[in-house]
Coordinates of C-alpha atoms in Angstrom, one line a residue:
M1 CA 19.0 -1.8 289.7
A2 CA 17.2 -4.9 288.6
S3 CA 17.6 -3.9 284.9
L4 CA 21.4 -3.3 285.5
L5 CA 21.7 -6.7 287.0
A6 CA 19.9 -8.3 284.1
F7 CA 22.2 -6.6 281.6
I8 CA 25.2 -7.8 283.5
Q9 CA 23.8 -11.3 283.5
I10 CA 23.2 -11.1 279.7
G11 CA 26.7 -9.8 279.2
G12 CA 28.1 -12.7 281.2
A13 CA 26.1 -15.2 279.3
V14 CA 27.2 -13.8 275.9
A15 CA 30.8 -13.8 277.1
L16 CA 30.4 -17.5 278.1
L17 CA 28.9 -18.2 274.7
L18 CA 31.9 -16.5 272.9
F19 CA 34.3 -18.3 275.1
G20 CA 32.6 -21.6 274.3
L21 CA 32.8 -20.8 270.6
K22 CA 36.5 -20.1 270.9
L23 CA 37.1 -23.3 272.7
V24 CA 35.3 -25.3 270.1
Q25 CA 37.3 -23.6 267.3
D26 CA 40.6 -24.1 269.1
G27 CA 39.8 -27.7 270.0
A28 CA 38.6 -28.7 266.5
T29 CA 41.7 -27.0 265.0
K30 CA 44.0 -28.9 267.4
A31 CA 42.3 -32.3 266.8
F32 CA 41.2 -32.1 263.2
G33 CA 42.7 -28.8 261.8
L34 CA 44.9 -30.5 259.3
R35 CA 42.1 -32.8 258.1
L36 CA 39.7 -29.8 257.8
K37 CA 42.3 -27.8 255.9
T38 CA 43.0 -30.8 253.6
A39 CA 39.3 -31.2 253.0
I40 CA 39.0 -27.6 251.8
G41 CA 42.2 -27.8 249.8
L42 CA 41.2 -31.0 248.1
G43 CA 37.5 -30.4 248.0
T44 CA 37.2 -27.7 245.4
K45 CA 37.3 -29.6 242.1
T46 CA 33.6 -29.2 241.7
G47 CA 31.1 -26.7 242.9
L48 CA 29.2 -29.3 245.0
R49 CA 32.4 -30.5 246.7
A50 CA 33.4 -27.0 247.4
F51 CA 30.1 -26.2 248.9
F52 CA 30.1 -29.2 251.2
S53 CA 33.8 -28.7 252.2
G54 CA 32.9 -25.3 253.4
L55 CA 29.8 -26.6 255.2
V56 CA 31.7 -29.5 256.9
A57 CA 34.6 -27.2 257.9
T58 CA 32.3 -24.7 259.5
L59 CA 30.4 -27.4 261.4
G60 CA 33.8 -28.5 262.8
L61 CA 35.2 -25.1 263.5
Q62 CA 31.9 -23.6 264.7
S63 CA 32.7 -20.4 262.8
S64 CA 32.2 -19.2 259.3
T65 CA 34.7 -16.5 260.0
A66 CA 37.4 -19.2 260.7
T67 CA 36.4 -21.0 257.5
A68 CA 36.6 -17.7 255.5
L69 CA 40.1 -16.9 256.8
L70 CA 41.2 -20.5 256.2
T71 CA 39.9 -20.4 252.6
A72 CA 41.5 -17.0 252.2
S73 CA 44.9 -18.5 253.1
F74 CA 44.4 -21.0 250.3
I75 CA 43.5 -18.3 247.9
D76 CA 46.6 -16.4 249.0
R77 CA 48.7 -19.4 248.0
G78 CA 46.9 -19.9 244.7
M79 CA 45.5 -23.2 245.8
I80 CA 41.8 -22.4 245.2
R81 CA 40.2 -20.6 242.3
G82 CA 38.2 -17.5 243.1
R83 CA 34.9 -19.0 241.9
M84 CA 35.3 -22.1 244.0
A85 CA 36.3 -20.1 247.0
Q86 CA 33.1 -18.1 246.8
I87 CA 31.1 -21.4 246.8
V88 CA 33.1 -22.6 249.8
L89 CA 31.9 -19.6 251.7
L90 CA 28.3 -20.2 250.6
G91 CA 28.6 -23.6 252.2
A92 CA 30.3 -22.1 255.3
N93 CA 27.3 -19.7 255.7
V94 CA 24.9 -22.7 255.6
G95 CA 27.2 -24.5 258.0
T96 CA 27.0 -21.8 260.7
A97 CA 23.2 -21.7 260.3
L98 CA 23.1 -25.5 260.9
T99 CA 25.3 -25.0 263.9
A100 CA 22.7 -22.6 265.3
V101 CA 19.9 -25.2 264.7
I102 CA 21.9 -27.9 266.5
V103 CA 22.9 -25.7 269.5
S104 CA 19.4 -24.3 270.0
A105 CA 17.5 -27.6 269.6
G106 CA 16.7 -27.8 273.3
I107 CA 19.6 -30.1 274.3
E108 CA 20.9 -27.9 277.1
A109 CA 20.3 -30.8 279.6
I110 CA 23.3 -32.6 278.2
S111 CA 25.8 -29.8 278.8
P112 CA 27.0 -31.3 282.1
L113 CA 27.7 -34.6 280.3
L114 CA 29.7 -32.7 277.6
L115 CA 31.7 -30.8 280.2
L116 CA 32.5 -34.1 282.0
L117 CA 33.6 -35.8 278.8
G118 CA 35.6 -32.7 277.7
Y119 CA 37.4 -32.6 281.0
G120 CA 38.2 -36.4 280.9
L121 CA 39.5 -36.3 277.3
G122 CA 41.4 -33.1 277.9
R123 CA 43.6 -35.0 280.4
R124 CA 44.8 -37.5 277.7
Q125 CA 48.2 -37.1 276.1
A126 CA 47.3 -37.6 272.4
T127 CA 46.7 -34.3 270.6
V128 CA 43.5 -35.5 268.9
W129 CA 41.9 -36.4 272.3
V130 CA 43.0 -33.1 273.9
G131 CA 41.5 -31.2 271.0
T132 CA 38.3 -33.2 271.1
G133 CA 38.0 -32.7 274.8
K134 CA 38.4 -28.9 274.4
A135 CA 35.8 -28.9 271.7
L136 CA 33.3 -30.8 273.8
T137 CA 33.9 -28.5 276.7
G138 CA 33.2 -25.5 274.4
I139 CA 29.9 -27.0 273.2
G140 CA 28.9 -27.7 276.8
L141 CA 29.6 -24.1 277.7
M142 CA 27.7 -22.9 274.7
L143 CA 24.6 -24.9 275.7
L144 CA 25.0 -23.7 279.3
S145 CA 25.3 -20.1 278.1
L146 CA 22.0 -20.4 276.2
S147 CA 20.3 -21.5 279.5
L148 CA 21.8 -18.5 281.3
L149 CA 20.9 -16.2 278.4
G150 CA 17.2 -17.4 278.6
A151 CA 17.1 -16.9 282.3
A152 CA 18.7 -13.5 282.1
T153 CA 16.3 -12.2 279.5
D154 CA 13.2 -13.4 281.2
P155 CA 12.8 -10.3 283.4
L156 CA 13.5 -8.0 280.4
R157 CA 10.8 -9.5 278.3
E158 CA 8.2 -8.1 280.7
A159 CA 10.0 -4.8 281.4
P160 CA 8.2 -1.7 280.0
A161 CA 11.6 -0.2 278.8
M162 CA 12.4 -3.3 276.8
A163 CA 9.0 -3.4 275.3
S164 CA 9.4 0.3 274.2
F165 CA 12.8 -0.4 272.8
I166 CA 11.6 -3.4 270.8
G167 CA 8.6 -1.4 269.6
L168 CA 10.9 1.4 268.3
L169 CA 13.1 -1.2 266.5
D170 CA 10.0 -2.8 265.0
Q171 CA 9.0 0.6 263.6
A172 CA 12.5 1.2 262.1
W173 CA 13.7 -2.0 260.5
P174 CA 16.8 -0.4 258.8
V175 CA 17.9 0.7 262.3
A176 CA 17.3 -2.8 263.6
L177 CA 19.3 -4.2 260.7
V178 CA 22.3 -2.0 261.5
F179 CA 22.0 -2.7 265.3
A180 CA 22.1 -6.5 264.7
A181 CA 25.0 -6.1 262.3
V182 CA 27.0 -4.1 264.9
L183 CA 26.3 -6.8 267.5
A184 CA 27.6 -9.5 265.1
V185 CA 30.8 -7.4 264.4
L186 CA 31.4 -6.9 268.2
C187 CA 30.9 -10.6 268.8
S188 CA 32.9 -11.5 265.6
S189 CA 30.2 -14.1 265.0
S190 CA 26.9 -14.1 263.3
L191 CA 26.1 -17.3 265.2
A192 CA 26.4 -15.5 268.6
A193 CA 24.3 -12.6 267.4
V194 CA 21.6 -15.0 266.1
L195 CA 21.5 -16.9 269.4
L196 CA 21.2 -13.6 271.2
V197 CA 18.3 -12.6 269.0
L198 CA 16.8 -16.0 269.7
S199 CA 16.8 -15.3 273.5
L200 CA 14.6 -12.2 273.1
D201 CA 10.8 -12.2 272.6
L202 CA 10.7 -10.3 269.3
P203 CA 7.9 -10.0 266.8
P204 CA 8.4 -12.4 263.9
G205 CA 9.2 -9.7 261.3
L206 CA 11.7 -7.9 263.6
A207 CA 13.4 -11.3 264.4
V208 CA 13.9 -11.9 260.7
V209 CA 15.3 -8.4 260.3
M210 CA 17.8 -8.9 263.2
V211 CA 18.9 -12.2 261.6
L212 CA 19.5 -10.4 258.3
G213 CA 21.6 -7.8 260.1
A214 CA 23.6 -10.5 262.0
N215 CA 24.4 -12.1 258.6
I216 CA 25.8 -8.8 257.3
G217 CA 27.8 -8.2 260.5
G218 CA 29.2 -11.8 260.4
A219 CA 30.9 -11.1 257.1
V220 CA 32.7 -8.0 258.3
P221 CA 35.5 -9.5 260.6
P222 CA 37.1 -11.6 257.7
V223 CA 37.2 -8.4 255.6
L224 CA 39.0 -6.5 258.4
A225 CA 41.4 -9.5 259.0
T226 CA 42.4 -9.5 255.3
L227 CA 42.8 -5.8 254.7
T228 CA 46.6 -6.1 254.2
S229 CA 46.5 -9.4 252.2
R230 CA 46.9 -9.9 248.5
A231 CA 44.2 -8.8 246.1
A232 CA 42.9 -12.3 245.5
T233 CA 42.4 -12.9 249.2
R234 CA 40.6 -9.6 249.7
R235 CA 38.3 -10.4 246.7
L236 CA 37.0 -13.5 248.6
T237 CA 36.1 -11.7 251.8
V238 CA 34.8 -8.6 250.1
G239 CA 32.7 -10.8 247.8
N240 CA 31.2 -12.6 250.8
L241 CA 30.3 -9.3 252.4
I242 CA 28.7 -8.1 249.2
V243 CA 26.7 -11.3 248.8
R244 CA 25.4 -11.3 252.3
S245 CA 24.6 -7.6 252.3
A246 CA 22.9 -7.7 248.9
G247 CA 20.9 -10.7 250.0
A248 CA 19.9 -9.1 253.3
L249 CA 18.8 -5.8 251.7
L250 CA 16.8 -7.6 249.0
A251 CA 15.1 -9.8 251.7
L252 CA 14.4 -6.8 254.0
P253 CA 11.0 -5.8 252.4
F254 CA 9.8 -9.4 252.7
A255 CA 10.9 -9.9 256.4
G256 CA 7.3 -9.5 257.7
L257 CA 5.9 -12.1 255.3
A258 CA 8.8 -14.4 256.0
G259 CA 8.4 -14.0 259.8
Q260 CA 4.6 -14.8 259.6
A261 CA 5.3 -17.8 257.4
L262 CA 7.9 -19.2 259.8
A263 CA 5.8 -18.5 262.8
A264 CA 2.8 -20.3 261.3
Q265 CA 4.9 -23.4 260.6
D266 CA 6.1 -23.8 264.2
I267 CA 7.5 -27.3 263.4
W268 CA 11.0 -26.9 265.0
T269 CA 12.0 -26.4 268.6
S270 CA 15.0 -24.3 267.6
G271 CA 13.1 -21.0 267.4
L272 CA 12.1 -18.6 264.6
A273 CA 15.4 -16.7 264.5
V274 CA 17.4 -19.8 263.9
Q275 CA 14.9 -21.0 261.2
A276 CA 15.2 -17.7 259.5
H277 CA 19.0 -17.8 259.6
L278 CA 19.0 -21.3 258.0
A279 CA 16.3 -20.4 255.4
F280 CA 18.1 -17.1 254.4
N281 CA 21.5 -18.9 253.8
L282 CA 20.0 -21.8 251.9
V283 CA 18.1 -19.4 249.6
L284 CA 21.1 -17.2 249.2
A285 CA 23.3 -20.2 248.3
M286 CA 20.8 -21.4 245.7
L287 CA 20.6 -17.9 244.1
V288 CA 24.3 -17.0 244.2
W289 CA 25.8 -20.3 243.3
P290 CA 25.0 -20.0 239.5
L291 CA 26.3 -16.5 239.5
A292 CA 29.7 -17.3 241.2
R293 CA 31.7 -17.0 238.0
V294 CA 30.1 -13.6 237.2
L295 CA 30.7 -12.4 240.8
T296 CA 34.4 -13.4 240.5
R297 CA 34.8 -11.3 237.4
I298 CA 33.1 -8.3 238.9
L299 CA 35.3 -8.6 242.0
R300 CA 38.4 -8.8 239.9
H301 CA 37.6 -5.3 238.5
M302 CA 36.6 -4.0 242.0
V303 CA 39.8 -5.2 243.7
P304 CA 42.5 -5.2 241.0
D305 CA 45.9 -6.9 241.3
Q306 CA 48.8 -4.7 242.3
E307 CA 52.4 -5.3 241.5
E308 CA 54.7 -5.8 244.5
A309 CA 57.7 -3.5 244.6
G310 CA 61.2 -3.9 246.1
E311 CA 61.3 -7.7 245.9
N312 CA 65.0 -8.0 245.4
A313 CA 66.1 -5.7 248.2
P314 CA 66.6 -7.1 251.7
Q315 CA 64.0 -5.6 254.0
W316 CA 65.2 -6.0 257.5
L317 CA 69.0 -6.0 257.4
D318 CA 69.8 -2.6 258.9
E319 CA 73.5 -1.8 258.7
T320 CA 73.2 0.8 261.5
A321 CA 71.9 -1.9 263.9
L322 CA 75.0 -4.1 263.7
E323 CA 76.5 -2.5 266.8
T324 CA 73.3 -3.3 268.8
P325 CA 73.1 -7.1 268.7
P326 CA 69.4 -7.4 269.9
L327 CA 68.3 -5.1 267.1
A328 CA 70.4 -6.8 264.5
L329 CA 69.2 -10.2 265.5
A330 CA 65.6 -9.1 265.4
G331 CA 66.1 -7.8 261.8
A332 CA 67.9 -11.0 260.8
S333 CA 65.1 -13.1 262.2
R334 CA 62.5 -11.1 260.3
Q335 CA 64.6 -11.5 257.1
A336 CA 64.6 -15.3 257.8
L337 CA 60.9 -15.3 258.0
A338 CA 60.8 -13.4 254.7
I339 CA 62.9 -16.2 253.1
G340 CA 60.3 -18.7 254.5
D341 CA 57.6 -16.7 252.7
V342 CA 59.6 -17.0 249.4
I343 CA 59.9 -20.8 250.0
E344 CA 56.1 -20.9 250.5
R345 CA 55.6 -19.2 247.2
M346 CA 57.9 -21.7 245.5
L347 CA 55.8 -24.5 246.9
E348 CA 52.6 -22.8 245.8
Q349 CA 53.8 -22.4 242.2
T350 CA 55.1 -26.0 242.1
R351 CA 51.7 -27.3 243.3
V352 CA 49.8 -25.1 240.8
G353 CA 52.0 -26.6 238.0
F354 CA 51.4 -30.1 239.4
R355 CA 47.6 -29.7 239.6
K356 CA 47.0 -27.8 236.3
N357 CA 49.6 -29.6 234.1
D358 CA 51.0 -26.2 233.4
A359 CA 54.8 -25.5 233.2
A360 CA 54.3 -21.7 233.3
P361 CA 54.3 -21.3 237.2
L362 CA 57.6 -23.3 237.3
A363 CA 59.4 -20.4 235.6
E364 CA 58.8 -18.3 238.7
V365 CA 60.2 -21.1 240.9
A366 CA 63.7 -20.8 239.3
K367 CA 63.7 -17.1 239.9
L368 CA 62.5 -17.4 243.5
E369 CA 65.3 -20.0 244.1
E370 CA 67.9 -17.5 243.1
R371 CA 66.3 -15.0 245.5
V372 CA 66.5 -17.5 248.3
D373 CA 70.2 -18.1 247.6
L374 CA 70.8 -14.4 247.6
R375 CA 68.8 -13.7 250.8
Q376 CA 70.5 -16.5 252.8
Q377 CA 73.9 -15.3 251.7
Q378 CA 72.9 -11.7 252.7
V379 CA 71.8 -12.9 256.2
K380 CA 75.0 -14.9 256.7
T381 CA 77.2 -12.0 255.7
Y382 CA 75.2 -9.6 257.9
L383 CA 75.4 -11.8 261.0
S384 CA 79.2 -12.4 260.4
R385 CA 79.6 -8.7 261.0
L386 CA 77.7 -8.6 264.2
G387 CA 79.3 -6.4 266.9
R388 CA 81.8 -8.1 269.2
G389 CA 79.8 -7.1 272.2
A390 CA 77.3 -9.9 271.7
S391 CA 76.5 -12.1 274.7
E392 CA 76.6 -15.9 274.8
T393 CA 72.8 -16.0 274.5
E394 CA 73.0 -13.7 271.4
R395 CA 75.7 -15.8 269.8
R396 CA 73.4 -18.9 270.2
H397 CA 70.6 -16.9 268.7
T398 CA 72.9 -16.1 265.8
I399 CA 73.6 -19.8 265.2
T400 CA 69.8 -20.6 265.4
I401 CA 69.1 -18.0 262.6
L402 CA 72.0 -19.3 260.5
D403 CA 70.8 -22.9 260.8
Y404 CA 67.2 -21.9 259.8
V405 CA 68.2 -19.9 256.7
I406 CA 70.6 -22.7 255.6
N407 CA 67.8 -25.2 256.0
L408 CA 65.5 -23.0 254.0
E409 CA 68.1 -22.6 251.3
H410 CA 68.4 -26.4 251.1
V411 CA 64.6 -26.6 250.7
G412 CA 64.8 -24.1 247.8
D413 CA 67.3 -26.4 246.1
I414 CA 65.0 -29.4 246.6
I415 CA 62.0 -27.6 245.2
D416 CA 63.9 -26.2 242.2
R417 CA 66.1 -29.2 241.3
G418 CA 63.8 -32.0 242.6
L419 CA 60.1 -31.2 242.8
A420 CA 59.9 -28.8 239.9
V421 CA 61.9 -31.3 237.7
Q422 CA 59.4 -34.1 238.5
V423 CA 56.5 -31.8 237.8
R424 CA 58.0 -30.8 234.4
K425 CA 58.5 -34.5 233.7
K426 CA 54.8 -35.1 234.5
I427 CA 53.8 -32.3 232.2
G428 CA 56.2 -33.1 229.4
L429 CA 55.3 -36.8 229.3
Q430 CA 51.6 -36.1 229.8
L431 CA 51.5 -38.5 232.7
H432 CA 48.2 -39.1 234.4
F433 CA 48.1 -40.3 238.0
S434 CA 45.5 -42.6 239.4
D435 CA 42.9 -40.8 241.5
E436 CA 44.3 -42.4 244.7
G437 CA 47.9 -41.5 243.8
Y438 CA 47.0 -37.9 242.9
K439 CA 45.1 -37.4 246.1
E440 CA 48.0 -38.8 248.2
L441 CA 50.5 -36.4 246.6
D442 CA 48.3 -33.4 246.9
T443 CA 47.6 -34.1 250.5
M444 CA 51.4 -34.3 251.1
F445 CA 51.7 -30.8 249.5
L446 CA 49.0 -29.4 251.8
Q447 CA 50.6 -30.9 254.9
T448 CA 53.9 -29.4 253.9
F449 CA 52.4 -25.9 253.8
E450 CA 51.1 -26.5 257.4
V451 CA 54.5 -27.7 258.6
L452 CA 56.2 -24.6 257.1
K453 CA 53.7 -22.3 258.8
L454 CA 54.3 -24.0 262.1
A455 CA 58.0 -24.0 261.6
Q456 CA 57.9 -20.2 261.0
T457 CA 56.0 -19.7 264.3
V458 CA 58.4 -22.0 266.2
F459 CA 61.4 -20.1 264.8
M460 CA 60.0 -16.8 266.1
T461 CA 58.4 -17.9 269.4
R462 CA 60.7 -20.8 270.5
D463 CA 57.5 -22.2 272.1
R464 CA 58.2 -25.7 273.5
D465 CA 54.7 -27.0 273.0
L466 CA 54.6 -25.9 269.4
A467 CA 58.1 -27.5 268.9
R468 CA 56.7 -30.8 270.2
R469 CA 53.7 -30.5 267.8
L470 CA 56.2 -29.9 265.0
M471 CA 58.0 -33.1 265.8
E472 CA 54.7 -35.0 266.0
L473 CA 53.8 -33.7 262.5
K474 CA 57.2 -35.0 261.3
V475 CA 56.2 -38.5 262.5
E476 CA 52.7 -38.2 260.9
I477 CA 54.2 -37.2 257.6
R478 CA 56.8 -39.9 257.7
N479 CA 54.0 -42.5 258.3
Q480 CA 52.0 -40.9 255.5
E481 CA 54.9 -41.1 253.1
R482 CA 55.5 -44.8 254.0
Q483 CA 51.8 -45.6 253.7
S484 CA 51.6 -43.8 250.3
S485 CA 54.6 -45.7 249.0
Q486 CA 53.1 -49.0 250.2
R487 CA 49.7 -48.2 248.5
H488 CA 51.6 -47.2 245.4
L489 CA 53.4 -50.6 245.3
I490 CA 50.1 -52.4 245.8
R491 CA 48.6 -50.6 242.8
L492 CA 51.7 -51.5 240.8
R493 CA 51.2 -55.2 241.7
E494 CA 47.6 -54.9 240.6
G495 CA 48.9 -53.9 237.2
L496 CA 47.3 -50.4 237.0
E497 CA 48.7 -48.7 233.9
E498 CA 48.5 -45.2 235.3
T499 CA 50.5 -46.3 238.4
R500 CA 53.1 -48.0 236.3
E501 CA 53.6 -44.9 234.1
T502 CA 53.9 -42.5 237.0
S503 CA 55.8 -44.8 239.4
S504 CA 59.1 -42.9 239.3
V505 CA 57.6 -39.5 239.5
H506 CA 55.2 -40.5 242.3
L507 CA 58.0 -41.9 244.5
D508 CA 60.4 -39.0 243.8
I509 CA 57.8 -36.4 244.7
L510 CA 57.1 -38.2 247.9
R511 CA 60.8 -38.4 248.8
D512 CA 61.3 -34.7 248.0
L513 CA 58.4 -33.6 250.1
K514 CA 59.5 -35.8 253.0
R515 CA 63.0 -34.2 252.8
I516 CA 61.5 -30.7 252.7
N517 CA 59.5 -31.4 255.8
A518 CA 62.6 -32.7 257.6
H519 CA 64.4 -29.5 257.0
F520 CA 61.4 -27.5 258.3
V521 CA 61.2 -29.6 261.4
S522 CA 64.8 -29.1 262.2
V523 CA 64.0 -25.7 263.7
A524 CA 62.4 -27.6 266.7
H525 CA 65.5 -29.7 267.5
P526 CA 67.6 -27.1 269.5
I527 CA 64.5 -26.0 271.5
L528 CA 63.6 -29.6 272.5
D529 CA 67.2 -30.5 273.1
E530 CA 67.6 -27.6 275.6
E531 CA 64.6 -28.9 277.5
G532 CA 66.0 -32.5 277.5
L533 CA 63.0 -33.7 275.4
L534 CA 65.0 -35.0 272.4
I535 CA 66.8 -38.3 272.4
E536 CA 68.5 -39.4 269.2
S537 CA 66.0 -37.3 267.1
R538 CA 63.0 -38.8 269.0
L539 CA 60.7 -37.2 271.5
R540 CA 60.9 -38.5 275.0
G541 CA 57.5 -39.7 276.3
G542 CA 55.8 -37.0 278.3

């Protein structure tokens, strides 16, 4: 009975740890998500910057899995090269190891203070404070869970059954490796698995083996999450799993020596498991970094590109559903989302041309714009034939879908006839932006992707809070556009030649991106208007 109670307490402590991790991730994403994403999107020009962008993002998100999926989304959009993305994940792996060091550094006593601060900040109105409060609450719960975990495992350390189980694992390291990997997969976190290993009184060699297993298991969830993604995305997560698995298997024969060496040092309060976790990922990063280009080539052969079929046929407009308005509207909504995906691809290719001074990706933009025009016309024609039995609510839904696809069609025009034209001008005239000007424009591109993603979600869910967040992003981008224009004019007054040569292109791209964001945000207007939260296109204070 005592053993059963101990296992329940351990399970509860682990659940609290995972809940705390999720709170930190959600809070950091809410408060700093756009900045973290921008840091990854802009921080991959060199290997060193890519490594530290992954490290910093993981310290913020408290999850290398979250960083891997975030990086995978950039790969999917063609924003990051495969080699740099692999280096980002090396930094992410070190980041999660540093997180384990910080969390396990014997600072459990401050958990009540963090919970208090988190509660206080969470009651503020500003998004950044709410997110920060949520993250602090999560850290406080993580520290509290470690105390509970330590207390729950105390009785087990002296239990004969646990001693026998640990003895069996110590005699079968491959089994221990797999056992720890499974724990990490179940927790969806190598950090949680390592902290669980830390709470147990294990022999040094076995502790190192369990840490190696946790590293393998921590790379599995991103692979599962990207199974249906594009080949370039799957290469990233599969590559990370291969790197961690190969590193763990190569290190396995030396686990005993490594455990003895770390135990002999005894210079940190964080525990042997955490030290082994950090040491493994640092060594792995140093070894794999120089081989990242070779790894990328190998992965390209392992996970080849596949041509997508049926691009020109509407996927969701089922003629037989027209007499059943709910089914027809569901299909039209899904088709509208597909148009949004095409718009995202147009933006991706325009940004690739802008970054690489290459006009080739812009050829696809013109073809995609024709597809957007065709799709929106198909949706309008389809909805005009909707059965007469539609209710008033369904008719309003029809108008919402039509408004959204029309706005997306306008965005396609702006990209093809505005942004792409300016990028071609930049390439044709061999214009070179100042470092500040280039960064400002690239940041606007990245923010536009995030607004589109949120607009797609708001369109489908009609969530009021997300609609408010979309309107807040509109204000942020409007301020960013104004500030960028002002900084550009200051550089002009200072006589910078690069700024003078690119002035027209810079301001036109800013204007077009601002217009695009306005079209995306318009999806939130009817939702907020119905709630009485919109007054002359401005949010009413809440």
